[in-house]
Short mmCIF file of C-alpha atoms and ligand atoms in Angstrom, two decimals:
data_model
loop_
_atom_site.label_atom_id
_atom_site.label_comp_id
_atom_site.label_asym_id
_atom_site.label_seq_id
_atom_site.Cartn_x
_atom_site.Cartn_y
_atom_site.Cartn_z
CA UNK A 1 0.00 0.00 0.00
CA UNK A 2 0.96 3.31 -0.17
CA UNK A 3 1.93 5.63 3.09
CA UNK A 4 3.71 8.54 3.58
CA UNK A 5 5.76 8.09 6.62
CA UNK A 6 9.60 9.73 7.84
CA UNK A 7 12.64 7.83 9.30
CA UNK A 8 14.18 10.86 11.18
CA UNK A 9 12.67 13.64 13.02
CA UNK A 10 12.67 17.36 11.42
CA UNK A 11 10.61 19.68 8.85
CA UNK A 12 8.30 18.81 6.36
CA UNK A 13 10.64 17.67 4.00
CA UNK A 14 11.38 14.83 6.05
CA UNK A 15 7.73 13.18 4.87
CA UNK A 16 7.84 10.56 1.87
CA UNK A 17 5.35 9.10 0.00
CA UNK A 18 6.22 4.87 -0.03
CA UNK A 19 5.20 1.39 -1.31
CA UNK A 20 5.03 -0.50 2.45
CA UNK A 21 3.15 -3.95 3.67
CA UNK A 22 -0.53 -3.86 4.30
CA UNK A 23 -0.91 -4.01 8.17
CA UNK A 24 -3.20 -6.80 9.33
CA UNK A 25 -5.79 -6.05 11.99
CA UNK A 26 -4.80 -7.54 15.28
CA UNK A 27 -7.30 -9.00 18.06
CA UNK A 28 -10.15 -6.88 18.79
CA UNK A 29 -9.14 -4.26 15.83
CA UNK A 30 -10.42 -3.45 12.25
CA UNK A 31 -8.69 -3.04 9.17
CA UNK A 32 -10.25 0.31 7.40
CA UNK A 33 -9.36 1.55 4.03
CA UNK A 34 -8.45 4.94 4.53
CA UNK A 35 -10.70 7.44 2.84
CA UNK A 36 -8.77 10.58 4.79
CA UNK A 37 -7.06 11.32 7.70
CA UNK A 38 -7.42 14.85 9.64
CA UNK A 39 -4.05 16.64 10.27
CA UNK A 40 -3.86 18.17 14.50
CA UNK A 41 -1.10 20.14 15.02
CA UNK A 42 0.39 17.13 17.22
CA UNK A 43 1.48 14.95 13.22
CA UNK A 44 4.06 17.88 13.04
CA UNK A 45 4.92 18.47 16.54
CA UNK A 46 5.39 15.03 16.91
CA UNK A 47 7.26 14.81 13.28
CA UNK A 48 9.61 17.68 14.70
CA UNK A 49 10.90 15.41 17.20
CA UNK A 50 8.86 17.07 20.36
CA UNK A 51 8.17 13.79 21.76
CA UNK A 52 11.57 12.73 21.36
CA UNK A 53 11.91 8.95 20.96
CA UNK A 54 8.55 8.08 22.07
CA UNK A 55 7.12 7.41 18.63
CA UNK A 56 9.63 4.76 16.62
CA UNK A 57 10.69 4.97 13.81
CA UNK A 58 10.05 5.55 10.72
CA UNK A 59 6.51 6.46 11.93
CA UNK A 60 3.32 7.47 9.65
CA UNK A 61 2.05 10.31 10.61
CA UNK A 62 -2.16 10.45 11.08
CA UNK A 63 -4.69 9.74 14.21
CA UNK A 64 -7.70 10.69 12.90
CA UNK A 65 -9.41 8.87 10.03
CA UNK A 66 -12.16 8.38 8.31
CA UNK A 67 -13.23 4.95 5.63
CA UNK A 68 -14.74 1.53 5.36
CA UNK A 69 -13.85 -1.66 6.51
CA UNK A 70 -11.87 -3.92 4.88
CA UNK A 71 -11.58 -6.73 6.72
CA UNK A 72 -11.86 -7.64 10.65
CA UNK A 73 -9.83 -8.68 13.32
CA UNK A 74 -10.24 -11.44 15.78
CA UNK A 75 -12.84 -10.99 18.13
CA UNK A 76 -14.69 -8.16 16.27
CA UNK A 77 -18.69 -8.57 16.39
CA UNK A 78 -19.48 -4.84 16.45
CA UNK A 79 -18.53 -3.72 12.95
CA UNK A 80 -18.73 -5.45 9.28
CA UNK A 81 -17.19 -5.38 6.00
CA UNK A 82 -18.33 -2.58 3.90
CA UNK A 83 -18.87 -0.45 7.44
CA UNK A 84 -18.70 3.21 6.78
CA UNK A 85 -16.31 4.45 10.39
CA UNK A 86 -14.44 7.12 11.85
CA UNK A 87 -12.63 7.41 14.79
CA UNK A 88 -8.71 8.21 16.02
CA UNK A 89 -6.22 5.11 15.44
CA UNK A 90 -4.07 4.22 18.90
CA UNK A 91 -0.59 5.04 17.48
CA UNK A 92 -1.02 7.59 14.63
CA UNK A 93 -0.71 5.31 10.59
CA UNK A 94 -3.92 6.97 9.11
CA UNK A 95 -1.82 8.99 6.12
CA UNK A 96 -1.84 5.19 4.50
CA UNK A 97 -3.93 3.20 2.23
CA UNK A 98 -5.03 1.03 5.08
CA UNK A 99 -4.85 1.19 9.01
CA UNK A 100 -5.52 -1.17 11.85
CA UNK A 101 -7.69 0.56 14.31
CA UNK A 102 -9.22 -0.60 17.55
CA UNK A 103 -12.49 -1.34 17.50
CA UNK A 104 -12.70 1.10 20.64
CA UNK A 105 -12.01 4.01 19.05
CA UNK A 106 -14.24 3.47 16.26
CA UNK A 107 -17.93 4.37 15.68
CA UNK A 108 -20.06 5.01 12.03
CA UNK A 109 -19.84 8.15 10.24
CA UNK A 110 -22.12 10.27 10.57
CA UNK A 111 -23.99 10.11 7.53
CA UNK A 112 -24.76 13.39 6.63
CA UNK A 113 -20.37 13.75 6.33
CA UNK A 114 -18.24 13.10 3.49
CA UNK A 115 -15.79 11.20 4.43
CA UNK A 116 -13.32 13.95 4.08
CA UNK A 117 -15.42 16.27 6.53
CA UNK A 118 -15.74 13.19 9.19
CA UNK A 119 -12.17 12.35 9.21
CA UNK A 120 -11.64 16.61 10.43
CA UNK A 121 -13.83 15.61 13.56
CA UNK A 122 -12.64 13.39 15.69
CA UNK A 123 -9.82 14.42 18.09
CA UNK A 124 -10.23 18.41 17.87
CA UNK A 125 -14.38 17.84 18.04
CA UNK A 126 -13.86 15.61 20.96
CA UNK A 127 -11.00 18.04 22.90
CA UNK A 128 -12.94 21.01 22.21
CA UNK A 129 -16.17 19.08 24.14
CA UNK A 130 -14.24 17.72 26.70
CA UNK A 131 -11.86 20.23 27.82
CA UNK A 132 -15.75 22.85 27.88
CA UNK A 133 -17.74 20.16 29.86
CA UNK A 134 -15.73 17.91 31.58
CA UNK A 135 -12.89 20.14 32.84
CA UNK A 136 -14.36 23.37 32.50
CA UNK A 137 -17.78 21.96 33.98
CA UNK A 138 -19.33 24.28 31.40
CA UNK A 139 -23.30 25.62 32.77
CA UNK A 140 -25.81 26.81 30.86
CA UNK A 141 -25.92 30.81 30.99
CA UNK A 142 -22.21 31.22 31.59
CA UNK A 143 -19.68 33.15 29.85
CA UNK A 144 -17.21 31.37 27.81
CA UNK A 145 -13.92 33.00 25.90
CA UNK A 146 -12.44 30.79 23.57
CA UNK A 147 -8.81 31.52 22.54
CA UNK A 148 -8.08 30.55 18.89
CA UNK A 149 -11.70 30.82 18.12
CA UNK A 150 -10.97 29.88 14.21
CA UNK A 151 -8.75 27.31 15.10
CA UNK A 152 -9.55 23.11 14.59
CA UNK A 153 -10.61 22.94 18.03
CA UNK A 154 -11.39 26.46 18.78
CA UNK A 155 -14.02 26.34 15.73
CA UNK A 156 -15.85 23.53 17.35
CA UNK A 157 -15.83 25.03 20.73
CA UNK A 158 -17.65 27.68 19.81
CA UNK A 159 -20.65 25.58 18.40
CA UNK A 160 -20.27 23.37 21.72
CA UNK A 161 -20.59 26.23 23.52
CA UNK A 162 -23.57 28.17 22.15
CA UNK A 163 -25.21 24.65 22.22
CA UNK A 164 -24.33 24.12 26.12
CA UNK A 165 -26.01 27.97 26.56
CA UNK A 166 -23.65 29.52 27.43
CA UNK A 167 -22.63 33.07 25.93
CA UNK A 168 -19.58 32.93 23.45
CA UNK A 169 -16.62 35.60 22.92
CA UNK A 170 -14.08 34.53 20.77
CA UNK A 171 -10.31 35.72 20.32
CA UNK A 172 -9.54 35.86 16.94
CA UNK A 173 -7.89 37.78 14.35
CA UNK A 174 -10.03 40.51 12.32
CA UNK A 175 -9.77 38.30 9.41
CA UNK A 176 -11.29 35.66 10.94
CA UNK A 177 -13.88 37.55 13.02
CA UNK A 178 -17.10 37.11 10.19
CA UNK A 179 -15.96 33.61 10.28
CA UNK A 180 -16.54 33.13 14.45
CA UNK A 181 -19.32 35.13 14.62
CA UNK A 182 -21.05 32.82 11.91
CA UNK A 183 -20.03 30.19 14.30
CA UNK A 184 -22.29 31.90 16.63
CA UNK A 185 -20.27 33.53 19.23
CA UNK A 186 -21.57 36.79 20.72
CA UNK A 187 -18.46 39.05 20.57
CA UNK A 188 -14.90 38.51 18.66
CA UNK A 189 -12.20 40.64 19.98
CA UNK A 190 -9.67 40.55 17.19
CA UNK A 191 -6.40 39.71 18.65
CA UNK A 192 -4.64 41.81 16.24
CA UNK A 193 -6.10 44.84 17.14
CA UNK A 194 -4.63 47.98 19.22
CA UNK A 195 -6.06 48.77 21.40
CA UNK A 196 -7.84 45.45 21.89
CA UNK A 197 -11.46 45.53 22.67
CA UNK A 198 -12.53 44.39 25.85
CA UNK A 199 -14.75 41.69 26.66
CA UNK A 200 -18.15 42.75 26.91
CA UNK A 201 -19.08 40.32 29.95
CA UNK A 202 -16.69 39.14 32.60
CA UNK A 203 -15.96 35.33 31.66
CA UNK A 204 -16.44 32.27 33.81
CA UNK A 205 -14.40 30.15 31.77
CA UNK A 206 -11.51 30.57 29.06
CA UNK A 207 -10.68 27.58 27.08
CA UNK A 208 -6.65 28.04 25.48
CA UNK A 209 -6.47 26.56 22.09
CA UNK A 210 -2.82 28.95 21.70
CA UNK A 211 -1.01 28.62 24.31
CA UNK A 212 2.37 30.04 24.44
CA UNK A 213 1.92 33.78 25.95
CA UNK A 214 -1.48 34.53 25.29
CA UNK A 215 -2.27 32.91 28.97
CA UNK A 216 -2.13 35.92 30.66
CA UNK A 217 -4.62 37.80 28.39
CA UNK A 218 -6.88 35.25 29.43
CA UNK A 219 -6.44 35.74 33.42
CA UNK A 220 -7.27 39.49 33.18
CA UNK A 221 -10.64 38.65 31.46
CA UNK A 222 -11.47 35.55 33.59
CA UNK A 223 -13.80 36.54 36.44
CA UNK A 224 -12.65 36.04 39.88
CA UNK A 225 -13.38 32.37 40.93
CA UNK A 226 -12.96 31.69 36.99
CA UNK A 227 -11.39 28.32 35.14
CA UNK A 228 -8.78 28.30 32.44
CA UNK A 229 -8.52 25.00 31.05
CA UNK A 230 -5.29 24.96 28.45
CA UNK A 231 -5.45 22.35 25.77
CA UNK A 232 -2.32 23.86 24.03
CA UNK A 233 0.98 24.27 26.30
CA UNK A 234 1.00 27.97 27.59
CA UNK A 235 2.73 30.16 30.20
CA UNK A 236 0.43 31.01 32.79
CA UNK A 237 1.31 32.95 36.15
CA UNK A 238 0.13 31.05 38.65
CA UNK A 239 0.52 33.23 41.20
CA UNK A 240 -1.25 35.91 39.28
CA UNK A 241 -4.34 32.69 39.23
CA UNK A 242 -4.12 31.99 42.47
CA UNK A 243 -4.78 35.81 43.30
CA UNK A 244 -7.54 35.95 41.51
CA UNK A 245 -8.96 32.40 42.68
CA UNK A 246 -8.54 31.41 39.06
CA UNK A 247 -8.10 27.81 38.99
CA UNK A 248 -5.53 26.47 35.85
CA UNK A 249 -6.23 23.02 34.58
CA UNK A 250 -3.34 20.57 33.50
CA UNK A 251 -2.86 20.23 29.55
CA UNK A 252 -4.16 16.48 28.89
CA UNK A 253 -3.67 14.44 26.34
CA UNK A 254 -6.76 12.48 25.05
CA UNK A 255 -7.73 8.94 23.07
CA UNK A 256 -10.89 9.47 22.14
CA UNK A 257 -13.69 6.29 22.87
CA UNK A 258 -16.36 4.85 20.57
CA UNK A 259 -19.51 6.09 22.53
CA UNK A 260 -18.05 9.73 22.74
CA UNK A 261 -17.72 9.14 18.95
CA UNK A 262 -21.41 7.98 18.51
CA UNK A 263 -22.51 11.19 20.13
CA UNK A 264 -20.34 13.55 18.33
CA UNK A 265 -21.89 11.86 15.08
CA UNK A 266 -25.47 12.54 16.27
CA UNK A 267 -24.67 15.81 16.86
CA UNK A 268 -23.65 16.67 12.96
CA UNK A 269 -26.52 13.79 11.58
CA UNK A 270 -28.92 16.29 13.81
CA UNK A 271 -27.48 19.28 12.38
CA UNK A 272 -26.63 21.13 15.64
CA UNK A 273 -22.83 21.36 14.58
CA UNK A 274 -20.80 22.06 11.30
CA UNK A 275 -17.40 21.33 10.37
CA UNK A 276 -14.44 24.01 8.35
CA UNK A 277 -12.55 22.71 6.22
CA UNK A 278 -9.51 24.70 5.60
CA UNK A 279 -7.85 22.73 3.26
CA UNK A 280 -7.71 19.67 1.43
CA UNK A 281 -4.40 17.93 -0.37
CA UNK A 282 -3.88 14.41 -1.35
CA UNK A 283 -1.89 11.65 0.13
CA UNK A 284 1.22 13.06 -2.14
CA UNK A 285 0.98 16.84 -1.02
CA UNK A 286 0.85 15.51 2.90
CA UNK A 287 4.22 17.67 2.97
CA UNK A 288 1.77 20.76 1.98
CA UNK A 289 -0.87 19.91 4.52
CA UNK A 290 2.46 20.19 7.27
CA UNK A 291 3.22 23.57 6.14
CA UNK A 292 -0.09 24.48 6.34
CA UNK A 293 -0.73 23.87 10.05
CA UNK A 294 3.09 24.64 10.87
CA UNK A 295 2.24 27.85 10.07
CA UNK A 296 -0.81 28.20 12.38
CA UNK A 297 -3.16 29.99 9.80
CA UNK A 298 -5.49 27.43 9.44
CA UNK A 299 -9.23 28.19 9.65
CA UNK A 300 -10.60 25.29 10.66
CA UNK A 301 -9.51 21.72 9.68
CA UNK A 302 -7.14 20.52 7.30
CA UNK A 303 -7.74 17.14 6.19
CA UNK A 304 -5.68 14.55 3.69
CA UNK A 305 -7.34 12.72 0.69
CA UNK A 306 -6.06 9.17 0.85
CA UNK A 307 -8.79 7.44 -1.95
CA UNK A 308 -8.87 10.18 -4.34
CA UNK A 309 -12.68 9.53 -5.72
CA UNK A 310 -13.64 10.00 -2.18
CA UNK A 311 -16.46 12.22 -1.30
N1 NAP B 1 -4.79 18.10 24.42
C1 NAP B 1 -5.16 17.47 23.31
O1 NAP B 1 -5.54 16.29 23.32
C2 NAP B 1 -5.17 18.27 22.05
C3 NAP B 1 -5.95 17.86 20.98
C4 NAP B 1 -5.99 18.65 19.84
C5 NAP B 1 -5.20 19.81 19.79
N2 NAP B 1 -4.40 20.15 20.83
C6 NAP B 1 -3.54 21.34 20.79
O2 NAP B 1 -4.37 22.48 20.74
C7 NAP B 1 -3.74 23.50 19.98
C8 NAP B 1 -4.73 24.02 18.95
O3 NAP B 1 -5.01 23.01 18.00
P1 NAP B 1 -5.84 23.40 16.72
O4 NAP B 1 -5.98 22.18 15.90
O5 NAP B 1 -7.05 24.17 17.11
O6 NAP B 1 -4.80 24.41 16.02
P2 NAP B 1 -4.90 25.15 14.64
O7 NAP B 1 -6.16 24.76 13.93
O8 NAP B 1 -3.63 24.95 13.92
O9 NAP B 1 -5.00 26.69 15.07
C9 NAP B 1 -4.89 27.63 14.08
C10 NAP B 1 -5.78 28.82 14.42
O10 NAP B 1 -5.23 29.49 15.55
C11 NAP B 1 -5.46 30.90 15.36
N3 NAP B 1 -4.44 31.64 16.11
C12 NAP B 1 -3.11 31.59 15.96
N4 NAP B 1 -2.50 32.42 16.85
C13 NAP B 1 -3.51 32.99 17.57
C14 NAP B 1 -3.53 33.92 18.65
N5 NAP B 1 -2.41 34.45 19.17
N6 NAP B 1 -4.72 34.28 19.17
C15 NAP B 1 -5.88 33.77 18.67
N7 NAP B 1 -5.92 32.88 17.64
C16 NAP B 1 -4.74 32.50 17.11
C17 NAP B 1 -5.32 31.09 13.88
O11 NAP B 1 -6.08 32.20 13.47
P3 NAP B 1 -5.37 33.50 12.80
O12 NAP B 1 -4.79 33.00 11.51
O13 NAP B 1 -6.50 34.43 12.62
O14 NAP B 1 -4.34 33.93 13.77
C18 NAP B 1 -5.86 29.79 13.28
O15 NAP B 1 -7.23 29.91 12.87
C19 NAP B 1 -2.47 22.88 19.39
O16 NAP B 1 -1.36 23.26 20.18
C20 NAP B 1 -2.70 21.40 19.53
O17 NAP B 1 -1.50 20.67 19.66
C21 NAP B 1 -4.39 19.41 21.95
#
């Protein structure tokens, strides 16, 4: 089959498309023919060698994915051949022909996606919920700011959040304010901007996609007694936090399950959430796709044609 895959750590250049063995689903997995994979910023973080040796080499890049099944593993009674899925693979291999994927992390598509537009869901859709609900215990008729509003997980946060009831300001850049506030948040305050608006209510809870420097921003329009939950590493001052009774979740890093995948599809099949596409490249450009999110532009996802008559 074909893959693109590196065997050394660095920039883009580093990815090559390759003739390699067909994996074989193991015990409990499925084999799916890859219709796309979504690109998250962690394929090139990871390709840039931030995880150090954790990953071996050479490594194919790719954890979320979206195809049929091709054949079943040992064990499997809950999908068939034919079986339209998406889901997140456990160690990355989607930007290939074929992948092995647990059964776990698998669920079907939800119908009324392409294929190229379910395989952008999975692990930014499911970060975005998670990090608003379960660590940011997200209430109806609070005030959320999301950080990277245009972002891959910022984009869906917003629609999360507006669905949870909560009212939505977005950080953004002026480009991309039209773009958030058709997302449905309430107020964008364009990052670029100087002087920067302020926030129009005091927020309860501020959900990083950024990270880096931007943390501090964030404590200043957090009401005291507020939550920052950081999904992308970021500088806080935790002193400043503590002061203010802001409390500062830890950054986790999350496999996404089959029933959290089920619900996410019901979500889009009942039309209460959309999915950007930023860009789309085949299997060959991957290298293109790299650059693309390197460069932290993207609005919304970027996702990777593997079958190229895929729809
Ligand atoms: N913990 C986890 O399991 C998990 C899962 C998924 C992602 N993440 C992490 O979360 C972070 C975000 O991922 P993502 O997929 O959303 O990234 P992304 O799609 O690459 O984010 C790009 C967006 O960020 C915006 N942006 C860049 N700088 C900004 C700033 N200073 N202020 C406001 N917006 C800014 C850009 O808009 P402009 O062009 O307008 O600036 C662009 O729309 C990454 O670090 C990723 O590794 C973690």
């Amino acid at each position: 089959m074909k893959a693109v895959r590196y065997h050394k750590h660095g920039g883009p250049e580093v990815l090559q498309l390759e003739e390699i063995p067909r994996p074989a689903p193991s015990e409990m997995e499925v084999l799916v023919r890859v219709h796309a994979a979504g690109l998250n910023p962690g394929d090139w973080q990871i390709r840039s060698g931030y995880a150090g040796d954790r990953f071996p080499l050479p490594y194919i890049p790719g954890w979320d994915v979206s195809g049929v099944v091709e054949a079943i593993g040992p064990g499997v009674s809950a999908f068939r051949v034919g079986d339209e899925v998406y889901g997140m693979t456990a160690n990355s291999g989607a930007c290939a022909e074929y992948v092995a994927v647990p059964v776990t992390q698998l669920a079907r598509k939800p119908a009324v996606l392409s294929h190229i537009q379910a395989a952008a869901v999975p692990m930014s859709c499911f970060t975005a919920w998670h990090a608003l609900t379960k660590q940011g215990r997200l209430q109806a008729g609070e005030t959320v700011i999301v950080n990277g509003a245009s972002g891959g997980v910022g984009h869906f946060a917003v629609q999360l959040a507006k669905q949870a009831g909560a009212r939505v300001i977005g950080i953004a850049s002026g480009r991309n304010a039209p773009f958030v506030r058709e997302l449905g948040a309430d107020q964008v305050i364009d990052y670029t901007a100087a002087p920067r608006e302020q926030p129009l209510w005091p927020a309860d809870l501020a959900l990083d996609t950024v990270g880096g420097t931007s943390g501090d921003l964030l404590l200043n329009l957090l009401r005291p007694g507020g939550r920052l939950v950081p999904v992308a590493f970021g500088q806080y001052d935790l002193e400043k936090a503590a002061a203010r009774n802001v409390t500062v979740t830890a950054v986790q890093l999350l496999q996404i399950g089959s029933a959290a995948l089920e619900d996410i599809a019901r979500w889009f099949d009942r039309g209460d959430l959309q999915v950007a596409l930023d860009m789309t490249v085949p299997l060959a450009a991957t290298r293109q796709a790299h650059e693309r999110s390197e460069s932290r532009r993207a609005r919304g996802k970027i996702v990777i044609v593997v079958k190229p008559d895929s729809v």
